[in-house]
Amino acid sequence: MKPFLLLFSCIIILNCSVEKVGNKYSDNDLIIEKIIDSNHFKAKKTDSTQNKISSTLIKVETNFNFMDENDFEKYFLPIGAEGKRDSTAKKFLFKEDHKDFVSQYNENKVTEISKTIKKKYRNLKLSEIKHDQEKYAIYEYLEFSKVFFSHDRQTAYIEVNYYAGIYGDGTGYILQKNNGAWEIVQRINIWIT
């Protein structure tokens, strides 16, 4: 009877951990698709454009290792009229999330977008996109960082770079999960050319 209980316990634990990993990548896909849709970016394989997304995930511009908890919380506040962070604005990420972001920043498990996203959208490795640019191939493309999750996994942060010829910009997105759907609640301009 004991071997049966041990086997049954192992199966339950394995199923729970597989489900958690499955949800993690499912959330990543939902977040990436939300950003593509919110920008009206046409890169589906059925679209008539040549636009693409990079299958290679980029490192975020923001290094969370160099921030303390207070700087971390302030970083995600919008910039007010005087060019300073607006401390009266609604907060989406908190001091408690800092350790989780640092841990996720330092882990390099996921380096590419998922197979699900690759099947749906025109995509190339970043090195292939750079090679196309050297041949003067002109199309718009997006690069995504990995997704960072708050401690409770209800808030996410991702950085996205957009390129069109010589123009480009980088934006950080904060998303919150409401009734199982991810919604963009804040955009942070990171860079522009």
PDB file of N, CA, C and O in Angstrom, residues 116-145:
ATOM      1  N   THR A 116       4.241  28.169 -30.123  1.00  0.00           N
ATOM      2  CA  THR A 116       2.876  28.629 -30.439  1.00  0.00           C
ATOM      3  C   THR A 116       2.919  29.969 -31.162  1.00  0.00           C
ATOM      4  O   THR A 116       2.245  30.163 -32.176  1.00  0.00           O
ATOM      5  N   ILE A 117       3.717  30.895 -30.651  1.00  0.00           N
ATOM      6  CA  ILE A 117       3.846  32.219 -31.281  1.00  0.00           C
ATOM      7  C   ILE A 117       4.546  32.083 -32.631  1.00  0.00           C
ATOM      8  O   ILE A 117       4.157  32.724 -33.618  1.00  0.00           O
ATOM      9  N   LYS A 118       5.567  31.239 -32.697  1.00  0.00           N
ATOM     10  CA  LYS A 118       6.290  31.040 -33.963  1.00  0.00           C
ATOM     11  C   LYS A 118       5.373  30.512 -35.058  1.00  0.00           C
ATOM     12  O   LYS A 118       5.510  30.887 -36.227  1.00  0.00           O
ATOM     13  N   LYS A 119       4.440  29.647 -34.694  1.00  0.00           N
ATOM     14  CA  LYS A 119       3.516  29.082 -35.697  1.00  0.00           C
ATOM     15  C   LYS A 119       2.549  30.139 -36.226  1.00  0.00           C
ATOM     16  O   LYS A 119       2.143  30.086 -37.374  1.00  0.00           O
ATOM     17  N   LYS A 120       2.200  31.103 -35.384  1.00  0.00           N
ATOM     18  CA  LYS A 120       1.174  32.087 -35.740  1.00  0.00           C
ATOM     19  C   LYS A 120       1.731  33.313 -36.470  1.00  0.00           C
ATOM     20  O   LYS A 120       1.056  33.892 -37.311  1.00  0.00           O
ATOM     21  N   TYR A 121       2.990  33.704 -36.132  1.00  0.00           N
ATOM     22  CA  TYR A 121       3.552  34.943 -36.655  1.00  0.00           C
ATOM     23  C   TYR A 121       4.802  34.686 -37.488  1.00  0.00           C
ATOM     24  O   TYR A 121       5.556  33.757 -37.215  1.00  0.00           O
ATOM     25  N   ARG A 122       5.010  35.573 -38.502  1.00  0.00           N
ATOM     26  CA  ARG A 122       6.262  35.531 -39.262  1.00  0.00           C
ATOM     27  C   ARG A 122       7.385  35.906 -38.320  1.00  0.00           C
ATOM     28  O   ARG A 122       7.331  36.947 -37.666  1.00  0.00           O
ATOM     29  N   ASN A 123       8.406  35.062 -38.228  1.00  0.00           N
ATOM     30  CA  ASN A 123       9.476  35.349 -37.285  1.00  0.00           C
ATOM     31  C   ASN A 123      10.808  34.879 -37.830  1.00  0.00           C
ATOM     32  O   ASN A 123      10.873  33.983 -38.666  1.00  0.00           O
ATOM     33  N   LEU A 124      11.845  35.542 -37.379  1.00  0.00           N
ATOM     34  CA  LEU A 124      13.225  35.184 -37.706  1.00  0.00           C
ATOM     35  C   LEU A 124      14.072  35.369 -36.458  1.00  0.00           C
ATOM     36  O   LEU A 124      13.724  36.169 -35.586  1.00  0.00           O
ATOM     37  N   LYS A 125      15.183  34.669 -36.408  1.00  0.00           N
ATOM     38  CA  LYS A 125      16.139  34.940 -35.342  1.00  0.00           C
ATOM     39  C   LYS A 125      16.672  36.352 -35.557  1.00  0.00           C
ATOM     40  O   LYS A 125      16.739  36.836 -36.693  1.00  0.00           O
ATOM     41  N   LEU A 126      17.065  37.000 -34.484  1.00  0.00           N
ATOM     42  CA  LEU A 126      17.550  38.369 -34.579  1.00  0.00           C
ATOM     43  C   LEU A 126      18.749  38.472 -35.517  1.00  0.00           C
ATOM     44  O   LEU A 126      18.852  39.420 -36.294  1.00  0.00           O
ATOM     45  N   SER A 127      19.615  37.479 -35.512  1.00  0.00           N
ATOM     46  CA  SER A 127      20.779  37.497 -36.413  1.00  0.00           C
ATOM     47  C   SER A 127      20.342  37.480 -37.880  1.00  0.00           C
ATOM     48  O   SER A 127      20.959  38.131 -38.730  1.00  0.00           O
ATOM     49  N   GLU A 128      19.243  36.786 -38.186  1.00  0.00           N
ATOM     50  CA  GLU A 128      18.730  36.748 -39.562  1.00  0.00           C
ATOM     51  C   GLU A 128      18.112  38.090 -39.956  1.00  0.00           C
ATOM     52  O   GLU A 128      18.245  38.532 -41.102  1.00  0.00           O
ATOM     53  N   ILE A 129      17.459  38.742 -39.007  1.00  0.00           N
ATOM     54  CA  ILE A 129      16.892  40.068 -39.278  1.00  0.00           C
ATOM     55  C   ILE A 129      18.016  41.057 -39.558  1.00  0.00           C
ATOM     56  O   ILE A 129      17.950  41.841 -40.511  1.00  0.00           O
ATOM     57  N   LYS A 130      19.073  41.011 -38.759  1.00  0.00           N
ATOM     58  CA  LYS A 130      20.227  41.907 -38.958  1.00  0.00           C
ATOM     59  C   LYS A 130      20.870  41.642 -40.326  1.00  0.00           C
ATOM     60  O   LYS A 130      21.266  42.573 -41.018  1.00  0.00           O
ATOM     61  N   HIS A 131      20.937  40.380 -40.714  1.00  0.00           N
ATOM     62  CA  HIS A 131      21.478  40.020 -42.026  1.00  0.00           C
ATOM     63  C   HIS A 131      20.606  40.608 -43.144  1.00  0.00           C
ATOM     64  O   HIS A 131      21.125  41.144 -44.131  1.00  0.00           O
ATOM     65  N   ASP A 132      19.278  40.526 -42.995  1.00  0.00           N
ATOM     66  CA  ASP A 132      18.358  41.125 -43.969  1.00  0.00           C
ATOM     67  C   ASP A 132      18.594  42.632 -44.076  1.00  0.00           C
ATOM     68  O   ASP A 132      18.572  43.196 -45.167  1.00  0.00           O
ATOM     69  N   GLN A 133      18.808  43.287 -42.949  1.00  0.00           N
ATOM     70  CA  GLN A 133      19.024  44.739 -42.962  1.00  0.00           C
ATOM     71  C   GLN A 133      20.285  45.110 -43.727  1.00  0.00           C
ATOM     72  O   GLN A 133      20.317  46.130 -44.406  1.00  0.00           O
ATOM     73  N   GLU A 134      21.315  44.282 -43.624  1.00  0.00           N
ATOM     74  CA  GLU A 134      22.550  44.546 -44.364  1.00  0.00           C
ATOM     75  C   GLU A 134      22.311  44.479 -45.871  1.00  0.00           C
ATOM     76  O   GLU A 134      23.012  45.107 -46.645  1.00  0.00           O
ATOM     77  N   LYS A 135      21.294  43.718 -46.280  1.00  0.00           N
ATOM     78  CA  LYS A 135      20.936  43.605 -47.699  1.00  0.00           C
ATOM     79  C   LYS A 135      19.850  44.617 -48.066  1.00  0.00           C
ATOM     80  O   LYS A 135      19.247  44.516 -49.127  1.00  0.00           O
ATOM     81  N   TYR A 136      19.586  45.554 -47.158  1.00  0.00           N
ATOM     82  CA  TYR A 136      18.601  46.623 -47.354  1.00  0.00           C
ATOM     83  C   TYR A 136      17.169  46.112 -47.501  1.00  0.00           C
ATOM     84  O   TYR A 136      16.336  46.762 -48.131  1.00  0.00           O
ATOM     85  N   ALA A 137      16.884  44.966 -46.923  1.00  0.00           N
ATOM     86  CA  ALA A 137      15.496  44.503 -46.870  1.00  0.00           C
ATOM     87  C   ALA A 137      14.776  45.368 -45.842  1.00  0.00           C
ATOM     88  O   ALA A 137      15.258  45.561 -44.724  1.00  0.00           O
ATOM     89  N   ILE A 138      13.661  45.947 -46.247  1.00  0.00           N
ATOM     90  CA  ILE A 138      12.956  46.859 -45.349  1.00  0.00           C
ATOM     91  C   ILE A 138      11.614  46.257 -44.967  1.00  0.00           C
ATOM     92  O   ILE A 138      10.767  45.994 -45.817  1.00  0.00           O
ATOM     93  N   TYR A 139      11.488  46.036 -43.694  1.00  0.00           N
ATOM     94  CA  TYR A 139      10.223  45.621 -43.103  1.00  0.00           C
ATOM     95  C   TYR A 139      10.252  46.010 -41.630  1.00  0.00           C
ATOM     96  O   TYR A 139      11.302  46.252 -41.058  1.00  0.00           O
ATOM     97  N   GLU A 140       9.081  46.107 -41.053  1.00  0.00           N
ATOM     98  CA  GLU A 140       8.990  46.427 -39.636  1.00  0.00           C
ATOM     99  C   GLU A 140       9.161  45.145 -38.830  1.00  0.00           C
ATOM    100  O   GLU A 140       8.777  44.068 -39.280  1.00  0.00           O
ATOM    101  N   TYR A 141       9.741  45.286 -37.649  1.00  0.00           N
ATOM    102  CA  TYR A 141       9.818  44.116 -36.778  1.00  0.00           C
ATOM    103  C   TYR A 141       9.814  44.512 -35.317  1.00  0.00           C
ATOM    104  O   TYR A 141      10.086  45.656 -34.960  1.00  0.00           O
ATOM    105  N   LEU A 142       9.430  43.555 -34.483  1.00  0.00           N
ATOM    106  CA  LEU A 142       9.390  43.732 -33.038  1.00  0.00           C
ATOM    107  C   LEU A 142      10.368  42.775 -32.377  1.00  0.00           C
ATOM    108  O   LEU A 142      10.536  41.643 -32.836  1.00  0.00           O
ATOM    109  N   GLU A 143      10.980  43.237 -31.295  1.00  0.00           N
ATOM    110  CA  GLU A 143      11.806  42.389 -30.436  1.00  0.00           C
ATOM    111  C   GLU A 143      11.161  42.410 -29.049  1.00  0.00           C
ATOM    112  O   GLU A 143      10.744  43.469 -28.581  1.00  0.00           O
ATOM    113  N   PHE A 144      11.121  41.264 -28.403  1.00  0.00           N
ATOM    114  CA  PHE A 144      10.539  41.162 -27.068  1.00  0.00           C
ATOM    115  C   PHE A 144      11.593  40.727 -26.063  1.00  0.00           C
ATOM    116  O   PHE A 144      12.445  39.894 -26.370  1.00  0.00           O
ATOM    117  N   SER A 145      11.492  41.263 -24.855  1.00  0.00           N
ATOM    118  CA  SER A 145      12.295  40.731 -23.754  1.00  0.00           C
ATOM    119  C   SER A 145      11.509  39.563 -23.158  1.00  0.00           C
ATOM    120  O   SER A 145      10.365  39.310 -23.533  1.00  0.00           O
TER     121      SER A 145
END
